[in-house]
PDB file of C-alpha atoms in Angstrom:
ATOM      1  CA  UNK A   1      14.793   0.749 -11.164  1.00 67.00           C
ATOM      2  CA  UNK A   2      11.466   2.446 -10.305  1.00 78.00           C
ATOM      3  CA  UNK A   3       9.425   1.048  -7.449  1.00 91.00           C
ATOM      4  CA  UNK A   4       6.079  -0.414  -8.453  1.00 94.00           C
ATOM      5  CA  UNK A   5       2.941   0.858  -6.830  1.00 96.00           C
ATOM      6  CA  UNK A   6      -0.239  -1.283  -7.171  1.00 96.00           C
ATOM      7  CA  UNK A   7      -3.313   0.813  -7.791  1.00 96.00           C
ATOM      8  CA  UNK A   8      -6.668  -1.065  -6.851  1.00 96.00           C
ATOM      9  CA  UNK A   9      -9.759   0.830  -7.788  1.00 95.00           C
ATOM     10  CA  UNK A  10     -12.958  -0.156  -9.498  1.00 94.00           C
ATOM     11  CA  UNK A  11     -13.375   3.188 -11.198  1.00 93.00           C
ATOM     12  CA  UNK A  12     -11.449   3.282 -14.450  1.00 94.00           C
ATOM     13  CA  UNK A  13     -11.142   7.072 -14.645  1.00 93.00           C
ATOM     14  CA  UNK A  14      -9.683   7.149 -11.066  1.00 92.00           C
ATOM     15  CA  UNK A  15      -7.367   4.431 -11.867  1.00 93.00           C
ATOM     16  CA  UNK A  16      -6.090   6.323 -14.984  1.00 94.00           C
ATOM     17  CA  UNK A  17      -5.527   9.633 -13.105  1.00 93.00           C
ATOM     18  CA  UNK A  18      -3.607   7.590 -10.261  1.00 94.00           C
ATOM     19  CA  UNK A  19      -1.506   5.882 -12.821  1.00 95.00           C
ATOM     20  CA  UNK A  20      -0.574   9.163 -14.439  1.00 94.00           C
ATOM     21  CA  UNK A  21       0.189  10.787 -11.077  1.00 94.00           C
ATOM     22  CA  UNK A  22       2.303   7.874  -9.959  1.00 94.00           C
ATOM     23  CA  UNK A  23       4.237   7.893 -13.262  1.00 94.00           C
ATOM     24  CA  UNK A  24       4.848  11.641 -12.663  1.00 93.00           C
ATOM     25  CA  UNK A  25       6.348  11.062  -9.292  1.00 93.00           C
ATOM     26  CA  UNK A  26       8.753   8.526 -10.817  1.00 93.00           C
ATOM     27  CA  UNK A  27       7.207   5.280  -9.910  1.00 95.00           C
ATOM     28  CA  UNK A  28       5.768   2.474 -12.104  1.00 94.00           C
ATOM     29  CA  UNK A  29       1.905   1.777 -11.719  1.00 94.00           C
ATOM     30  CA  UNK A  30       0.359  -1.600 -11.788  1.00 95.00           C
ATOM     31  CA  UNK A  31      -3.388  -1.270 -12.063  1.00 96.00           C
ATOM     32  CA  UNK A  32      -6.260  -3.699 -11.219  1.00 96.00           C
ATOM     33  CA  UNK A  33      -9.946  -3.146 -10.927  1.00 95.00           C
ATOM     34  CA  UNK A  34     -11.026  -5.385  -7.985  1.00 95.00           C
ATOM     35  CA  UNK A  35     -10.068  -6.735  -4.552  1.00 94.00           C
ATOM     36  CA  UNK A  36      -9.909 -10.277  -5.985  1.00 95.00           C
ATOM     37  CA  UNK A  37      -7.402  -9.031  -8.604  1.00 95.00           C
ATOM     38  CA  UNK A  38      -5.283  -7.264  -5.954  1.00 95.00           C
ATOM     39  CA  UNK A  39      -5.102 -10.709  -4.081  1.00 94.00           C
ATOM     40  CA  UNK A  40      -3.999 -12.375  -7.251  1.00 94.00           C
ATOM     41  CA  UNK A  41      -1.231  -9.933  -7.630  1.00 94.00           C
ATOM     42  CA  UNK A  42       0.013  -9.694  -3.824  1.00 93.00           C
ATOM     43  CA  UNK A  43      -0.276 -13.470  -3.357  1.00 91.00           C
ATOM     44  CA  UNK A  44       1.336 -14.410  -6.587  1.00 89.00           C
ATOM     45  CA  UNK A  45       4.964 -15.116  -7.494  1.00 87.00           C
ATOM     46  CA  UNK A  46       5.773 -11.536  -8.350  1.00 84.00           C
ATOM     47  CA  UNK A  47       4.227 -10.018  -5.151  1.00 82.00           C
ATOM     48  CA  UNK A  48       7.807  -8.868  -3.981  1.00 83.00           C
ATOM     49  CA  UNK A  49       8.032  -6.378  -6.871  1.00 89.00           C
ATOM     50  CA  UNK A  50       5.116  -4.260  -5.318  1.00 93.00           C
ATOM     51  CA  UNK A  51       6.457  -1.640  -2.918  1.00 93.00           C
ATOM     52  CA  UNK A  52       3.170   0.059  -1.988  1.00 95.00           C
ATOM     53  CA  UNK A  53      -0.529  -0.431  -2.536  1.00 96.00           C
ATOM     54  CA  UNK A  54      -3.160   2.373  -3.181  1.00 95.00           C
ATOM     55  CA  UNK A  55      -6.384   0.610  -2.296  1.00 94.00           C
ATOM     56  CA  UNK A  56      -9.940   1.897  -2.873  1.00 93.00           C
ATOM     57  CA  UNK A  57     -11.970   1.219   0.265  1.00 91.00           C
ATOM     58  CA  UNK A  58     -15.426   0.843  -1.571  1.00 89.00           C
ATOM     59  CA  UNK A  59     -15.548  -1.710  -4.350  1.00 90.00           C
ATOM     60  CA  UNK A  60     -18.079  -4.346  -5.559  1.00 91.00           C
ATOM     61  CA  UNK A  61     -17.192  -7.772  -4.403  1.00 92.00           C
ATOM     62  CA  UNK A  62     -14.063  -7.873  -2.148  1.00 92.00           C
ATOM     63  CA  UNK A  63     -13.676  -4.403  -0.714  1.00 90.00           C
ATOM     64  CA  UNK A  64     -10.768  -2.738   0.766  1.00 91.00           C
ATOM     65  CA  UNK A  65     -11.321  -3.818   4.221  1.00 92.00           C
ATOM     66  CA  UNK A  66     -11.537  -7.358   3.003  1.00 92.00           C
ATOM     67  CA  UNK A  67      -8.276  -7.078   1.080  1.00 93.00           C
ATOM     68  CA  UNK A  68      -6.484  -5.499   4.238  1.00 93.00           C
ATOM     69  CA  UNK A  69      -8.003  -8.222   6.456  1.00 91.00           C
ATOM     70  CA  UNK A  70      -6.623 -11.039   4.383  1.00 91.00           C
ATOM     71  CA  UNK A  71      -3.186  -9.420   3.440  1.00 89.00           C
ATOM     72  CA  UNK A  72      -1.924  -7.312   6.115  1.00 86.00           C
ATOM     73  CA  UNK A  73      -1.291 -10.255   8.521  1.00 81.00           C
ATOM     74  CA  UNK A  74       0.872 -11.993   6.042  1.00 82.00           C
ATOM     75  CA  UNK A  75       4.655 -11.417   6.242  1.00 81.00           C
ATOM     76  CA  UNK A  76       6.321  -9.315   3.529  1.00 82.00           C
ATOM     77  CA  UNK A  77       3.311  -7.386   2.473  1.00 89.00           C
ATOM     78  CA  UNK A  78       3.795  -3.674   1.204  1.00 93.00           C
ATOM     79  CA  UNK A  79       2.171  -0.733   3.065  1.00 94.00           C
ATOM     80  CA  UNK A  80      -1.340   0.172   2.131  1.00 94.00           C
ATOM     81  CA  UNK A  81      -2.690   3.526   1.561  1.00 95.00           C
ATOM     82  CA  UNK A  82      -6.487   3.548   1.574  1.00 94.00           C
ATOM     83  CA  UNK A  83      -8.520   5.992  -0.427  1.00 92.00           C
ATOM     84  CA  UNK A  84     -12.215   6.541  -0.706  1.00 85.00           C
ATOM     85  CA  UNK A  85     -14.906   9.000  -1.565  1.00 83.00           C
ATOM     86  CA  UNK A  86     -16.489   8.512   1.808  1.00 75.00           C
ATOM     87  CA  UNK A  87     -14.160  10.660   4.072  1.00 69.00           C
ATOM     88  CA  UNK A  88     -16.031   9.794   7.323  1.00 78.00           C
ATOM     89  CA  UNK A  89     -13.940   9.467  10.533  1.00 81.00           C
ATOM     90  CA  UNK A  90     -15.286   5.982  11.030  1.00 84.00           C
ATOM     91  CA  UNK A  91     -13.931   4.902   7.662  1.00 81.00           C
ATOM     92  CA  UNK A  92     -10.541   6.285   8.307  1.00 81.00           C
ATOM     93  CA  UNK A  93     -10.531   4.537  11.754  1.00 86.00           C
ATOM     94  CA  UNK A  94     -11.648   1.257  10.361  1.00 86.00           C
ATOM     95  CA  UNK A  95      -8.903   1.318   7.615  1.00 87.00           C
ATOM     96  CA  UNK A  96      -6.188   2.105  10.024  1.00 87.00           C
ATOM     97  CA  UNK A  97      -7.250  -0.548  12.386  1.00 88.00           C
ATOM     98  CA  UNK A  98      -7.338  -3.101   9.500  1.00 88.00           C
ATOM     99  CA  UNK A  99      -3.587  -2.159   8.692  1.00 89.00           C
ATOM    100  CA  UNK A 100      -3.509   0.844   6.328  1.00 91.00           C
ATOM    101  CA  UNK A 101      -0.656   3.122   6.780  1.00 92.00           C
ATOM    102  CA  UNK A 102      -2.647   6.148   5.666  1.00 91.00           C
ATOM    103  CA  UNK A 103      -6.037   7.231   4.552  1.00 91.00           C
ATOM    104  CA  UNK A 104      -6.838   9.718   1.660  1.00 91.00           C
ATOM    105  CA  UNK A 105     -10.084  11.157   0.548  1.00 88.00           C
ATOM    106  CA  UNK A 106     -10.762  11.012  -3.274  1.00 85.00           C
ATOM    107  CA  UNK A 107     -10.077  12.971  -5.287  1.00 85.00           C
ATOM    108  CA  UNK A 108      -6.609  13.441  -3.549  1.00 86.00           C
ATOM    109  CA  UNK A 109      -4.416  16.015  -4.830  1.00 89.00           C
ATOM    110  CA  UNK A 110      -1.055  14.826  -6.461  1.00 90.00           C
ATOM    111  CA  UNK A 111       0.686  16.595  -3.664  1.00 92.00           C
ATOM    112  CA  UNK A 112      -0.987  14.811  -0.879  1.00 93.00           C
ATOM    113  CA  UNK A 113      -0.467  11.477  -2.667  1.00 92.00           C
ATOM    114  CA  UNK A 114       3.125  12.283  -3.067  1.00 93.00           C
ATOM    115  CA  UNK A 115       3.568  13.051   0.634  1.00 93.00           C
ATOM    116  CA  UNK A 116       1.587   9.916   1.563  1.00 93.00           C
ATOM    117  CA  UNK A 117       3.549   7.638  -0.848  1.00 94.00           C
ATOM    118  CA  UNK A 118       7.077   9.009   0.273  1.00 91.00           C
ATOM    119  CA  UNK A 119       6.200   8.875   3.958  1.00 91.00           C
ATOM    120  CA  UNK A 120       4.874   5.116   3.718  1.00 91.00           C
ATOM    121  CA  UNK A 121       7.865   4.137   1.729  1.00 90.00           C
ATOM    122  CA  UNK A 122      10.313   5.841   4.242  1.00 89.00           C
ATOM    123  CA  UNK A 123       8.545   4.200   7.154  1.00 85.00           C
ATOM    124  CA  UNK A 124       8.657   0.717   5.404  1.00 81.00           C
ATOM    125  CA  UNK A 125      12.328   1.087   4.793  1.00 78.00           C
ATOM    126  CA  UNK A 126      13.060   2.157   8.344  1.00 78.00           C
ATOM    127  CA  UNK A 127      11.035  -0.757   9.613  1.00 74.00           C
ATOM    128  CA  UNK A 128      13.016  -3.172   7.375  1.00 66.00           C
ATOM    129  CA  UNK A 129      16.210  -1.724   8.666  1.00 72.00           C
ATOM    130  CA  UNK A 130      15.251  -2.163  12.256  1.00 72.00           C
ATOM    131  CA  UNK A 131      14.127  -5.724  11.588  1.00 69.00           C
ATOM    132  CA  UNK A 132      17.530  -6.468   9.897  1.00 74.00           C
ATOM    133  CA  UNK A 133      19.404  -4.906  12.901  1.00 79.00           C
ATOM    134  CA  UNK A 134      17.401  -7.026  15.243  1.00 74.00           C
ATOM    135  CA  UNK A 135      17.990 -10.237  13.206  1.00 73.00           C
ATOM    136  CA  UNK A 136      21.658  -9.525  13.169  1.00 74.00           C
ATOM    137  CA  UNK A 137      21.681  -8.782  16.990  1.00 73.00           C
ATOM    138  CA  UNK A 138      19.764 -12.062  17.632  1.00 71.00           C
ATOM    139  CA  UNK A 139      22.163 -14.021  15.506  1.00 65.00           C
ATOM    140  CA  UNK A 140      25.365 -12.742  17.119  1.00 55.00           C
ATOM    141  CA  UNK A 141      24.231 -13.025  20.617  1.00 46.00           C
ATOM    142  CA  UNK A 142      25.103 -16.105  22.575  1.00 48.00           C
ATOM    143  CA  UNK A 143      23.634 -17.151  25.869  1.00 48.00           C
ATOM    144  CA  UNK A 144      25.798 -17.584  28.972  1.00 48.00           C
ATOM    145  CA  UNK A 145      28.356 -14.904  28.019  1.00 43.00           C
TER     146      UNK A 145
END
């Protein structure tokens, strides 16, 4: 079963381009047009189906930093890759501080997105494996031995 990537972007043309790119990479795209819609998906009952989020930084209403601030601290959230047309160093630093795992400047090439997506998913899988090992070790250790 293909992994689902949530695309959050207020620009319909950009959403369509990202949707097609994601499909060509072998993933399923779920597209929304606002930060509020992203919250609905990621805080809803099917949030576990989302493996990664491509998040626009600048949107009307709840922007990308607002989404990151609210969701990243919650356990079980997928990795976030932030994208924006404003490729300033400050924007990248702020996004990474807010919890993004990567930052890409629009329009990002399909090759750049592919590398970013695969890297984020690999890091997430490794982090999950480390956490499972830690939990298993914590459950099997006894004090006083």
